[in-house]
Amino acid sequence: MKMRDGRGSTDAYCVAKYGQKWVRTRTLLDTFSPKWNEQYTWEVYDPCTVITLGVFDNCHLGGGEKAPGNNVVRDSRIGKVRIRLSTLEANRIYTSSHPLLVLHPHGVKKMGELQLSVRFTALSLVSMVHTYGQPLLPKIHYIHPFTVNQIDNLRYQAMNIVAARLGRAEPPLRKEVVEYMLDVDSHMWSMRRSKANFFRIMSLFSGMLTMGKWFSDVCLWKNHVTSILVHILFLILIWYPELILPTVFLYMFLIGLWNYRFRPRHPPHMDTKLSWTEAVHPDELDEEFDTFPTSRSQDVVRMRYDRLRTVAGRIQTVVGDIATQGERFQSLLSWRDPRATSLFVVFSFCAAVTLYATPFRVVALVTGLYFLRHPRFKSKLPSVPSNFFKRLPARTDSLL
């Protein structure tokens, strides 16, 4: 809230972005329960993309906070919501409330809730399924890929171009709004984000630890029935090794069907526990909200500190990418993306039937020859399984 006439006041407006299309609602003056009742439509170019919505307080109407270091008034953040379209079932109306969370130097604060009604319409199921096997980027990006520094520079320049264009709109979208919607500071070093990415990886390894504990229990005969069944299965697979792969695919097919009962019913929202904002140290928040270059030390220490933040930011990005790959693998059977899981479940069933009917030696020969084929017969574009995997959802959309 900003202060006006000795009392708190909020002049809220909402901004939504998908692809190149930005929309802004009207500003509702002096109300803590704004109701816009506005409807917008976007043409979805790829179902495996994210729509972003942000709520802001218009501080240019009086009583706004000024940016640190200058006298420029900035619109205050009230919260942000991201929704991955692939997590929505086609032609279903989702009406739910999403928490509006903002991270301040003194901690995370819930500013309210945003009630949305969202519907994802698919005109052609075949075309949408076909999209899962297509490359994410144009062909030239795979033949001559950009370096990490080039991508960062291009992203920064694109943000400035978008901010300049939207700043001339009526009403204007100011630079701080564009920066918040585009997560322009996501690559900066943050102890909180590094912890969040670390624990994302640890949650992935927890499944392997659970399997190891289960196998240890089998070896210790804590459950005699389970141990006997595992020994029988082991002997069968030893005598008939051609049953290993079809059994694995059939098992994943059954797991996918079982997990269908526990599929998410609503789009995911910002998660404070996942973002590691509940137990963050005040000094870590002070470091995260510090200016870049830093203003907390002398020249020599500033140089070293900035270098450390840059390197740590790269490590943070790599750790986040590793966690994203693992979470995509987890989402194969979790029904977070109903269409992707349906495709994988059907593929698992077909693969199980095919491998049951095909001799194992034939499958091994075809697979080996396929991977050892001459580069002349290989495409420079990613394979269909690779494109499908890269389109799977991860928990990145739920990170603050």
mmCIF file of C-alpha atoms in Angstrom:
data_model
loop_
_atom_site.group_PDB
_atom_site.id
_atom_site.type_symbol
_atom_site.label_atom_id
_atom_site.label_comp_id
_atom_site.label_asym_id
_atom_site.label_seq_id
_atom_site.Cartn_x
_atom_site.Cartn_y
_atom_site.Cartn_z
ATOM 1 C CA MET A 1 0.000 0.000 0.000
ATOM 2 C CA LYS A 2 1.002 3.582 -0.524
ATOM 3 C CA MET A 3 -0.094 6.379 1.769
ATOM 4 C CA ARG A 4 -2.672 8.890 0.600
ATOM 5 C CA ASP A 5 -4.307 11.424 2.908
ATOM 6 C CA GLY A 6 -2.906 9.602 5.930
ATOM 7 C CA ARG A 7 -4.282 6.177 5.013
ATOM 8 C CA GLY A 8 -3.294 3.200 2.889
ATOM 9 C CA SER A 9 -4.385 3.114 -0.727
ATOM 10 C CA THR A 10 -3.930 0.889 -3.785
ATOM 11 C CA ASP A 11 -4.585 1.683 -7.446
ATOM 12 C CA ALA A 12 -4.227 -1.766 -8.973
ATOM 13 C CA TYR A 13 -3.941 -2.867 -12.568
ATOM 14 C CA CYS A 14 -3.102 -6.228 -14.140
ATOM 15 C CA VAL A 15 -0.691 -7.020 -16.979
ATOM 16 C CA ALA A 16 -0.731 -10.265 -18.961
ATOM 17 C CA LYS A 17 1.884 -11.425 -21.457
ATOM 18 C CA TYR A 18 1.964 -14.343 -23.861
ATOM 19 C CA GLY A 19 4.405 -14.398 -26.739
ATOM 20 C CA GLN A 20 4.613 -10.939 -28.304
ATOM 21 C CA LYS A 21 1.161 -9.851 -27.134
ATOM 22 C CA TRP A 22 0.935 -7.761 -23.960
ATOM 23 C CA VAL A 23 -2.353 -6.554 -22.473
ATOM 24 C CA ARG A 24 -3.093 -4.242 -19.584
ATOM 25 C CA THR A 25 -6.334 -3.820 -17.713
ATOM 26 C CA ARG A 26 -7.725 -0.511 -16.589
ATOM 27 C CA THR A 27 -6.526 0.909 -13.270
ATOM 28 C CA LEU A 28 -9.076 0.675 -10.451
ATOM 29 C CA LEU A 29 -8.573 3.542 -8.036
ATOM 30 C CA ASP A 30 -8.406 3.302 -4.249
ATOM 31 C CA THR A 31 -9.669 -0.243 -3.694
ATOM 32 C CA PHE A 32 -8.224 -3.337 -2.054
ATOM 33 C CA SER A 33 -10.642 -5.673 -3.889
ATOM 34 C CA PRO A 34 -10.364 -4.716 -7.559
ATOM 35 C CA LYS A 35 -12.610 -6.521 -10.031
ATOM 36 C CA TRP A 36 -11.580 -6.013 -13.628
ATOM 37 C CA ASN A 37 -13.942 -8.528 -15.289
ATOM 38 C CA GLU A 38 -11.948 -8.236 -18.509
ATOM 39 C CA GLN A 39 -11.513 -11.038 -21.038
ATOM 40 C CA TYR A 40 -8.619 -11.521 -23.442
ATOM 41 C CA THR A 41 -7.758 -14.113 -26.079
ATOM 42 C CA TRP A 42 -4.337 -15.260 -27.270
ATOM 43 C CA GLU A 43 -3.520 -17.427 -30.249
ATOM 44 C CA VAL A 44 -1.405 -20.279 -28.887
ATOM 45 C CA TYR A 45 1.601 -20.918 -31.097
ATOM 46 C CA ASP A 46 2.902 -23.745 -28.909
ATOM 47 C CA PRO A 47 1.045 -25.512 -26.061
ATOM 48 C CA CYS A 48 4.331 -25.997 -24.178
ATOM 49 C CA THR A 49 4.641 -22.303 -23.345
ATOM 50 C CA VAL A 50 3.823 -20.088 -20.363
ATOM 51 C CA ILE A 51 1.438 -17.183 -19.931
ATOM 52 C CA THR A 52 2.507 -14.639 -17.306
ATOM 53 C CA LEU A 53 0.206 -12.331 -15.352
ATOM 54 C CA GLY A 54 1.354 -9.597 -12.984
ATOM 55 C CA VAL A 55 -0.550 -7.239 -10.691
ATOM 56 C CA PHE A 56 0.856 -3.789 -9.934
ATOM 57 C CA ASP A 57 -0.008 -0.707 -7.928
ATOM 58 C CA ASN A 58 -0.005 2.451 -10.029
ATOM 59 C CA CYS A 59 2.206 4.771 -7.982
ATOM 60 C CA HIS A 60 2.196 7.598 -10.527
ATOM 61 C CA LEU A 61 -1.163 8.756 -9.238
ATOM 62 C CA GLY A 62 0.395 10.093 -6.048
ATOM 63 C CA GLY A 63 2.124 8.696 -2.985
ATOM 64 C CA GLY A 64 4.307 6.192 -4.822
ATOM 65 C CA GLU A 65 7.690 4.917 -3.710
ATOM 66 C CA LYS A 66 10.784 6.245 -5.399
ATOM 67 C CA ALA A 67 13.507 4.101 -6.900
ATOM 68 C CA PRO A 68 16.687 3.870 -4.804
ATOM 69 C CA GLY A 69 19.340 6.352 -5.866
ATOM 70 C CA ASN A 70 17.023 8.690 -7.795
ATOM 71 C CA ASN A 71 13.705 10.487 -7.582
ATOM 72 C CA VAL A 72 11.877 8.349 -10.157
ATOM 73 C CA VAL A 73 8.564 6.912 -8.983
ATOM 74 C CA ARG A 74 8.137 3.212 -9.680
ATOM 75 C CA ASP A 75 4.965 1.125 -9.803
ATOM 76 C CA SER A 76 4.866 -1.320 -6.884
ATOM 77 C CA ARG A 77 4.696 -5.078 -7.403
ATOM 78 C CA ILE A 78 1.685 -6.871 -5.960
ATOM 79 C CA GLY A 79 2.381 -10.334 -7.362
ATOM 80 C CA LYS A 80 2.852 -12.544 -10.380
ATOM 81 C CA VAL A 81 1.311 -15.765 -11.726
ATOM 82 C CA ARG A 82 2.688 -18.126 -14.366
ATOM 83 C CA ILE A 83 0.562 -20.812 -16.043
ATOM 84 C CA ARG A 84 2.040 -23.434 -18.390
ATOM 85 C CA LEU A 85 -0.557 -24.103 -21.051
ATOM 86 C CA SER A 86 0.396 -27.771 -21.434
ATOM 87 C CA THR A 87 -0.777 -28.390 -17.863
ATOM 88 C CA LEU A 88 -4.321 -27.394 -18.866
ATOM 89 C CA GLU A 89 -6.792 -29.863 -20.283
ATOM 90 C CA ALA A 90 -8.309 -28.793 -23.583
ATOM 91 C CA ASN A 91 -11.736 -27.098 -23.582
ATOM 92 C CA ARG A 92 -11.991 -27.084 -19.795
ATOM 93 C CA ILE A 93 -12.633 -23.903 -17.824
ATOM 94 C CA TYR A 94 -10.341 -23.458 -14.817
ATOM 95 C CA THR A 95 -11.597 -20.990 -12.245
ATOM 96 C CA SER A 96 -9.242 -20.739 -9.294
ATOM 97 C CA SER A 97 -7.455 -18.283 -7.043
ATOM 98 C CA HIS A 98 -3.679 -17.862 -7.259
ATOM 99 C CA PRO A 99 -1.692 -16.360 -4.362
ATOM 100 C CA LEU A 100 0.109 -13.116 -5.114
ATOM 101 C CA LEU A 101 3.521 -13.368 -3.459
ATOM 102 C CA VAL A 102 6.258 -10.739 -3.498
ATOM 103 C CA LEU A 103 9.764 -11.071 -2.104
ATOM 104 C CA HIS A 104 10.936 -8.024 -0.128
ATOM 105 C CA PRO A 105 14.275 -7.361 1.586
ATOM 106 C CA HIS A 106 12.625 -8.363 4.866
ATOM 107 C CA GLY A 107 11.059 -11.571 3.534
ATOM 108 C CA VAL A 108 8.215 -12.931 1.428
ATOM 109 C CA LYS A 109 4.783 -11.345 1.744
ATOM 110 C CA LYS A 110 1.409 -12.487 0.481
ATOM 111 C CA MET A 111 -0.259 -9.451 -1.072
ATOM 112 C CA GLY A 112 -3.567 -11.143 -1.855
ATOM 113 C CA GLU A 113 -5.041 -13.526 -4.390
ATOM 114 C CA LEU A 114 -5.822 -13.246 -8.080
ATOM 115 C CA GLN A 115 -8.913 -15.060 -9.282
ATOM 116 C CA LEU A 116 -8.674 -16.176 -12.889
ATOM 117 C CA SER A 117 -10.876 -18.035 -15.310
ATOM 118 C CA VAL A 118 -8.748 -19.762 -17.948
ATOM 119 C CA ARG A 119 -9.738 -21.931 -20.894
ATOM 120 C CA PHE A 120 -7.336 -23.596 -23.318
ATOM 121 C CA THR A 121 -8.998 -24.495 -26.620
ATOM 122 C CA ALA A 122 -7.442 -26.927 -29.101
ATOM 123 C CA LEU A 123 -8.845 -26.836 -32.618
ATOM 124 C CA SER A 124 -6.845 -29.867 -33.811
ATOM 125 C CA LEU A 125 -5.675 -32.593 -31.472
ATOM 126 C CA VAL A 126 -3.501 -34.131 -34.197
ATOM 127 C CA SER A 127 -1.711 -30.828 -34.831
ATOM 128 C CA MET A 128 -1.143 -30.311 -31.104
ATOM 129 C CA VAL A 129 0.245 -33.833 -30.661
ATOM 130 C CA HIS A 130 2.479 -33.263 -33.704
ATOM 131 C CA THR A 131 3.914 -30.165 -32.006
ATOM 132 C CA TYR A 132 5.475 -32.280 -29.259
ATOM 133 C CA GLY A 133 7.918 -33.756 -31.786
ATOM 134 C CA GLN A 134 8.946 -30.467 -33.393
ATOM 135 C CA PRO A 135 12.146 -28.513 -32.553
ATOM 136 C CA LEU A 136 11.715 -25.673 -30.094
ATOM 137 C CA LEU A 137 13.821 -23.238 -32.160
ATOM 138 C CA PRO A 138 14.421 -22.656 -35.886
ATOM 139 C CA LYS A 139 16.923 -24.875 -37.663
ATOM 140 C CA ILE A 140 19.670 -22.239 -37.750
ATOM 141 C CA HIS A 141 19.798 -22.162 -33.918
ATOM 142 C CA TYR A 142 20.910 -25.805 -33.863
ATOM 143 C CA ILE A 143 23.385 -25.491 -36.755
ATOM 144 C CA HIS A 144 25.035 -22.319 -35.396
ATOM 145 C CA PRO A 145 24.021 -22.051 -31.721
ATOM 146 C CA PHE A 146 24.554 -18.900 -29.668
ATOM 147 C CA THR A 147 27.014 -18.774 -26.797
ATOM 148 C CA VAL A 148 25.840 -18.145 -23.242
ATOM 149 C CA ASN A 149 27.130 -14.558 -23.305
ATOM 150 C CA GLN A 150 25.390 -13.875 -26.620
ATOM 151 C CA ILE A 151 22.097 -15.186 -25.245
ATOM 152 C CA ASP A 152 22.402 -12.976 -22.144
ATOM 153 C CA ASN A 153 23.213 -9.910 -24.254
ATOM 154 C CA LEU A 154 20.367 -10.608 -26.677
ATOM 155 C CA ARG A 155 17.917 -11.107 -23.820
ATOM 156 C CA TYR A 156 18.989 -7.808 -22.242
ATOM 157 C CA GLN A 157 18.712 -5.914 -25.548
ATOM 158 C CA ALA A 158 15.319 -7.487 -26.274
ATOM 159 C CA MET A 159 14.080 -6.404 -22.849
ATOM 160 C CA ASN A 160 15.159 -2.820 -23.531
ATOM 161 C CA ILE A 161 13.455 -2.827 -26.947
ATOM 162 C CA VAL A 162 10.220 -4.212 -25.506
ATOM 163 C CA ALA A 163 10.317 -1.734 -22.612
ATOM 164 C CA ALA A 164 10.859 1.192 -24.991
ATOM 165 C CA ARG A 165 7.980 0.073 -27.226
ATOM 166 C CA LEU A 166 5.534 -0.516 -24.366
ATOM 167 C CA GLY A 167 6.587 2.724 -22.695
ATOM 168 C CA ARG A 168 5.110 4.612 -25.666
ATOM 169 C CA ALA A 169 1.771 2.822 -25.409
ATOM 170 C CA GLU A 170 -1.325 4.410 -23.907
ATOM 171 C CA PRO A 171 -1.483 3.820 -21.025
ATOM 172 C CA PRO A 172 2.261 3.126 -20.853
ATOM 173 C CA LEU A 173 3.877 0.038 -19.362
ATOM 174 C CA ARG A 174 6.937 1.265 -17.541
ATOM 175 C CA LYS A 175 10.332 -0.384 -17.502
ATOM 176 C CA GLU A 176 10.055 -1.792 -13.985
ATOM 177 C CA VAL A 177 6.866 -3.617 -15.031
ATOM 178 C CA VAL A 178 8.530 -5.130 -18.103
ATOM 179 C CA GLU A 179 11.582 -6.166 -16.071
ATOM 180 C CA TYR A 180 9.398 -7.909 -13.484
ATOM 181 C CA MET A 181 7.299 -9.693 -16.112
ATOM 182 C CA LEU A 182 10.388 -10.886 -18.017
ATOM 183 C CA ASP A 183 12.381 -11.952 -14.910
ATOM 184 C CA VAL A 184 15.280 -9.804 -16.007
ATOM 185 C CA ASP A 185 17.212 -10.458 -12.773
ATOM 186 C CA SER A 186 16.805 -14.246 -12.773
ATOM 187 C CA HIS A 187 20.452 -14.847 -13.756
ATOM 188 C CA MET A 188 21.845 -12.788 -10.872
ATOM 189 C CA TRP A 189 23.449 -14.530 -7.911
ATOM 190 C CA SER A 190 21.084 -15.354 -5.078
ATOM 191 C CA MET A 191 21.782 -17.645 -2.143
ATOM 192 C CA ARG A 192 18.043 -18.296 -1.871
ATOM 193 C CA ARG A 193 17.685 -19.393 -5.512
ATOM 194 C CA SER A 194 20.800 -21.549 -5.242
ATOM 195 C CA LYS A 195 19.334 -23.312 -2.219
ATOM 196 C CA ALA A 196 16.037 -23.772 -4.031
ATOM 197 C CA ASN A 197 17.755 -25.362 -7.044
ATOM 198 C CA PHE A 198 19.905 -27.542 -4.792
ATOM 199 C CA PHE A 199 16.906 -28.926 -2.960
ATOM 200 C CA ARG A 200 15.113 -29.473 -6.285
ATOM 201 C CA ILE A 201 17.962 -31.793 -7.227
ATOM 202 C CA MET A 202 17.891 -33.459 -3.822
ATOM 203 C CA SER A 203 14.168 -34.168 -4.209
ATOM 204 C CA LEU A 204 14.952 -35.918 -7.493
ATOM 205 C CA PHE A 205 17.579 -38.130 -5.857
ATOM 206 C CA SER A 206 15.181 -38.946 -3.022
ATOM 207 C CA GLY A 207 13.400 -41.361 -5.372
ATOM 208 C CA MET A 208 16.662 -43.225 -5.980
ATOM 209 C CA LEU A 209 17.313 -43.349 -2.244
ATOM 210 C CA THR A 210 13.830 -44.773 -1.716
ATOM 211 C CA MET A 211 14.502 -47.476 -4.295
ATOM 212 C CA GLY A 212 17.808 -48.270 -2.607
ATOM 213 C CA LYS A 213 16.107 -48.603 0.763
ATOM 214 C CA TRP A 214 13.431 -50.848 -0.775
ATOM 215 C CA PHE A 215 16.099 -53.087 -2.322
ATOM 216 C CA SER A 216 17.894 -53.224 1.001
ATOM 217 C CA ASP A 217 14.655 -54.304 2.672
ATOM 218 C CA VAL A 218 14.254 -57.035 0.045
ATOM 219 C CA CYS A 219 17.766 -58.291 0.731
ATOM 220 C CA LEU A 220 17.096 -58.257 4.470
ATOM 221 C CA TRP A 221 13.822 -60.214 4.004
ATOM 222 C CA LYS A 222 11.817 -57.704 6.005
ATOM 223 C CA ASN A 223 8.807 -58.679 3.910
ATOM 224 C CA HIS A 224 9.013 -62.357 2.991
ATOM 225 C CA VAL A 225 6.340 -62.187 0.288
ATOM 226 C CA THR A 226 8.042 -59.281 -1.482
ATOM 227 C CA SER A 227 11.464 -60.912 -1.262
ATOM 228 C CA ILE A 228 10.181 -64.191 -2.714
ATOM 229 C CA LEU A 229 8.420 -62.407 -5.584
ATOM 230 C CA VAL A 230 11.564 -60.394 -6.366
ATOM 231 C CA HIS A 231 13.660 -63.566 -6.401
ATOM 232 C CA ILE A 232 11.188 -65.262 -8.746
ATOM 233 C CA LEU A 233 11.162 -62.208 -11.052
ATOM 234 C CA PHE A 234 14.949 -62.106 -10.997
ATOM 235 C CA LEU A 235 15.229 -65.794 -11.981
ATOM 236 C CA ILE A 236 12.699 -65.320 -14.794
ATOM 237 C CA LEU A 237 14.623 -62.354 -16.211
ATOM 238 C CA ILE A 238 17.878 -64.303 -15.976
ATOM 239 C CA TRP A 239 16.444 -67.205 -17.946
ATOM 240 C CA TYR A 240 14.547 -64.957 -20.383
ATOM 241 C CA PRO A 241 16.522 -61.705 -20.778
ATOM 242 C CA GLU A 242 14.340 -60.687 -23.727
ATOM 243 C CA LEU A 243 11.557 -59.920 -21.207
ATOM 244 C CA ILE A 244 13.525 -57.164 -19.436
ATOM 245 C CA LEU A 245 12.687 -54.227 -21.733
ATOM 246 C CA PRO A 246 9.005 -55.064 -22.329
ATOM 247 C CA THR A 247 8.552 -55.576 -18.592
ATOM 248 C CA VAL A 248 10.056 -52.159 -17.871
ATOM 249 C CA PHE A 249 7.823 -50.433 -20.434
ATOM 250 C CA LEU A 250 4.770 -52.338 -19.216
ATOM 251 C CA TYR A 251 5.616 -51.303 -15.646
ATOM 252 C CA MET A 252 5.829 -47.625 -16.685
ATOM 253 C CA PHE A 253 2.530 -48.019 -18.527
ATOM 254 C CA LEU A 254 0.877 -49.343 -15.353
ATOM 255 C CA ILE A 255 2.463 -46.597 -13.207
ATOM 256 C CA GLY A 256 1.138 -43.964 -15.617
ATOM 257 C CA LEU A 257 -2.367 -45.402 -15.388
ATOM 258 C CA TRP A 258 -2.126 -45.554 -11.594
ATOM 259 C CA ASN A 259 -0.901 -41.951 -11.312
ATOM 260 C CA TYR A 260 -3.837 -40.750 -13.410
ATOM 261 C CA ARG A 261 -5.929 -40.803 -10.225
ATOM 262 C CA PHE A 262 -3.536 -38.341 -8.580
ATOM 263 C CA ARG A 263 -3.111 -35.931 -11.492
ATOM 264 C CA PRO A 264 -3.208 -32.193 -10.639
ATOM 265 C CA ARG A 265 -6.684 -30.712 -10.828
ATOM 266 C CA HIS A 266 -5.642 -27.048 -11.029
ATOM 267 C CA PRO A 267 -2.728 -25.136 -12.565
ATOM 268 C CA PRO A 268 0.291 -24.871 -10.231
ATOM 269 C CA HIS A 269 0.968 -21.565 -8.476
ATOM 270 C CA MET A 270 3.927 -19.880 -6.845
ATOM 271 C CA ASP A 271 5.379 -22.095 -4.122
ATOM 272 C CA THR A 272 7.130 -20.399 -1.196
ATOM 273 C CA LYS A 273 8.529 -23.698 0.094
ATOM 274 C CA LEU A 274 9.940 -24.603 -3.303
ATOM 275 C CA SER A 275 11.396 -21.086 -3.654
ATOM 276 C CA TRP A 276 13.068 -21.430 -0.236
ATOM 277 C CA THR A 277 11.662 -18.161 1.097
ATOM 278 C CA GLU A 278 10.360 -19.480 4.418
ATOM 279 C CA ALA A 279 13.743 -20.060 6.093
ATOM 280 C CA VAL A 280 15.916 -17.544 4.272
ATOM 281 C CA HIS A 281 18.424 -15.579 6.354
ATOM 282 C CA PRO A 282 18.005 -11.762 6.429
ATOM 283 C CA ASP A 283 21.596 -11.290 5.326
ATOM 284 C CA GLU A 284 20.967 -13.483 2.275
ATOM 285 C CA LEU A 285 17.979 -11.329 1.350
ATOM 286 C CA ASP A 286 20.097 -8.225 1.784
ATOM 287 C CA GLU A 287 22.620 -9.718 -0.611
ATOM 288 C CA GLU A 288 19.891 -10.623 -3.101
ATOM 289 C CA PHE A 289 18.401 -7.111 -3.077
ATOM 290 C CA ASP A 290 21.822 -5.455 -3.162
ATOM 291 C CA THR A 291 22.624 -3.360 -6.208
ATOM 292 C CA PHE A 292 24.908 -4.654 -8.928
ATOM 293 C CA PRO A 293 27.718 -3.640 -8.707
ATOM 294 C CA THR A 294 27.513 -3.931 -4.953
ATOM 295 C CA SER A 295 27.281 -0.884 -2.692
ATOM 296 C CA ARG A 296 28.234 -2.631 0.538
ATOM 297 C CA SER A 297 32.052 -2.582 0.330
ATOM 298 C CA GLN A 298 35.165 -0.852 -0.932
ATOM 299 C CA ASP A 299 36.614 -1.012 -4.439
ATOM 300 C CA VAL A 300 38.734 -4.143 -4.115
ATOM 301 C CA VAL A 301 36.105 -6.098 -2.252
ATOM 302 C CA ARG A 302 33.459 -4.907 -4.696
ATOM 303 C CA MET A 303 35.452 -6.273 -7.629
ATOM 304 C CA ARG A 304 35.877 -9.662 -5.968
ATOM 305 C CA TYR A 305 32.292 -9.750 -4.797
ATOM 306 C CA ASP A 306 30.931 -8.979 -8.274
ATOM 307 C CA ARG A 307 33.142 -11.647 -9.774
ATOM 308 C CA LEU A 308 31.897 -14.152 -7.222
ATOM 309 C CA ARG A 309 28.272 -13.284 -7.958
ATOM 310 C CA THR A 310 28.821 -13.681 -11.700
ATOM 311 C CA VAL A 311 30.436 -17.106 -11.354
ATOM 312 C CA ALA A 312 27.879 -18.217 -8.798
ATOM 313 C CA GLY A 313 25.090 -17.068 -11.104
ATOM 314 C CA ARG A 314 26.418 -19.368 -13.832
ATOM 315 C CA ILE A 315 26.593 -22.263 -11.374
ATOM 316 C CA GLN A 316 23.069 -21.482 -10.249
ATOM 317 C CA THR A 317 21.842 -21.623 -13.855
ATOM 318 C CA VAL A 318 23.569 -24.950 -14.519
ATOM 319 C CA VAL A 319 22.149 -26.455 -11.342
ATOM 320 C CA GLY A 320 18.696 -25.219 -12.300
ATOM 321 C CA ASP A 321 19.028 -26.740 -15.787
ATOM 322 C CA ILE A 322 20.015 -30.106 -14.288
ATOM 323 C CA ALA A 323 17.006 -29.962 -11.983
ATOM 324 C CA THR A 324 14.774 -29.063 -14.918
ATOM 325 C CA GLN A 325 15.885 -32.129 -16.888
ATOM 326 C CA GLY A 326 15.176 -34.415 -13.956
ATOM 327 C CA GLU A 327 11.777 -32.843 -13.328
ATOM 328 C CA ARG A 328 10.870 -33.294 -16.991
ATOM 329 C CA PHE A 329 11.695 -36.970 -16.640
ATOM 330 C CA GLN A 330 9.460 -37.132 -13.563
ATOM 331 C CA SER A 331 6.610 -35.441 -15.454
ATOM 332 C CA LEU A 332 6.458 -38.261 -18.007
ATOM 333 C CA LEU A 333 4.042 -40.213 -15.794
ATOM 334 C CA SER A 334 2.754 -37.538 -13.420
ATOM 335 C CA TRP A 335 -0.059 -36.233 -15.700
ATOM 336 C CA ARG A 336 1.037 -32.652 -15.140
ATOM 337 C CA ASP A 337 0.935 -32.355 -18.932
ATOM 338 C CA PRO A 338 -2.070 -34.583 -19.789
ATOM 339 C CA ARG A 339 -1.266 -34.820 -23.500
ATOM 340 C CA ALA A 340 2.415 -35.621 -23.037
ATOM 341 C CA THR A 341 1.688 -38.287 -20.415
ATOM 342 C CA SER A 342 -1.039 -39.768 -22.616
ATOM 343 C CA LEU A 343 1.413 -39.989 -25.515
ATOM 344 C CA PHE A 344 4.079 -41.599 -23.336
ATOM 345 C CA VAL A 345 1.635 -44.066 -21.777
ATOM 346 C CA VAL A 346 0.399 -45.128 -25.219
ATOM 347 C CA PHE A 347 3.994 -45.367 -26.437
ATOM 348 C CA SER A 348 4.924 -47.507 -23.426
ATOM 349 C CA PHE A 349 2.057 -49.872 -24.127
ATOM 350 C CA CYS A 350 2.885 -50.141 -27.835
ATOM 351 C CA ALA A 351 6.581 -50.597 -27.039
ATOM 352 C CA ALA A 352 5.741 -53.314 -24.499
ATOM 353 C CA VAL A 353 3.570 -55.195 -27.020
ATOM 354 C CA THR A 354 6.157 -54.797 -29.798
ATOM 355 C CA LEU A 355 9.042 -55.916 -27.615
ATOM 356 C CA TYR A 356 7.081 -58.899 -26.377
ATOM 357 C CA ALA A 357 6.501 -59.989 -29.980
ATOM 358 C CA THR A 358 10.004 -59.175 -31.289
ATOM 359 C CA PRO A 359 13.093 -61.242 -30.401
ATOM 360 C CA PHE A 360 15.497 -59.415 -28.148
ATOM 361 C CA ARG A 361 18.444 -59.976 -30.483
ATOM 362 C CA VAL A 362 16.587 -58.229 -33.321
ATOM 363 C CA VAL A 363 15.781 -55.246 -31.108
ATOM 364 C CA ALA A 364 19.404 -54.993 -29.927
ATOM 365 C CA LEU A 365 20.722 -55.243 -33.499
ATOM 366 C CA VAL A 366 18.376 -52.552 -34.861
ATOM 367 C CA THR A 367 19.081 -50.264 -31.908
ATOM 368 C CA GLY A 368 22.838 -50.663 -32.208
ATOM 369 C CA LEU A 369 22.852 -50.081 -35.957
ATOM 370 C CA TYR A 370 20.633 -47.019 -35.531
ATOM 371 C CA PHE A 371 22.976 -45.334 -33.036
ATOM 372 C CA LEU A 372 26.120 -46.370 -34.970
ATOM 373 C CA ARG A 373 24.883 -45.212 -38.375
ATOM 374 C CA HIS A 374 27.068 -42.940 -40.505
ATOM 375 C CA PRO A 375 26.792 -39.171 -39.854
ATOM 376 C CA ARG A 376 25.615 -38.767 -43.433
ATOM 377 C CA PHE A 377 22.386 -40.462 -42.467
ATOM 378 C CA LYS A 378 21.924 -38.346 -39.342
ATOM 379 C CA SER A 379 19.931 -35.133 -39.259
ATOM 380 C CA LYS A 380 21.411 -31.999 -37.729
ATOM 381 C CA LEU A 381 18.073 -31.311 -36.044
ATOM 382 C CA PRO A 382 17.216 -32.896 -32.700
ATOM 383 C CA SER A 383 15.358 -36.193 -32.769
ATOM 384 C CA VAL A 384 11.646 -36.513 -32.039
ATOM 385 C CA PRO A 385 12.228 -38.040 -28.548
ATOM 386 C CA SER A 386 14.576 -35.150 -27.724
ATOM 387 C CA ASN A 387 12.042 -32.543 -28.861
ATOM 388 C CA PHE A 388 9.306 -34.311 -26.920
ATOM 389 C CA PHE A 389 11.428 -34.373 -23.754
ATOM 390 C CA LYS A 390 12.345 -30.683 -23.997
ATOM 391 C CA ARG A 391 8.658 -29.757 -24.119
ATOM 392 C CA LEU A 392 7.797 -31.517 -20.887
ATOM 393 C CA PRO A 393 6.910 -29.221 -17.959
ATOM 394 C CA ALA A 394 9.252 -28.622 -15.046
ATOM 395 C CA ARG A 395 8.816 -26.906 -11.703
ATOM 396 C CA THR A 396 10.586 -23.805 -12.987
ATOM 397 C CA ASP A 397 7.192 -22.165 -13.537
ATOM 398 C CA SER A 398 6.473 -22.374 -9.784
ATOM 399 C CA LEU A 399 9.678 -20.665 -8.654
ATOM 400 C CA LEU A 400 9.526 -17.112 -7.401
#
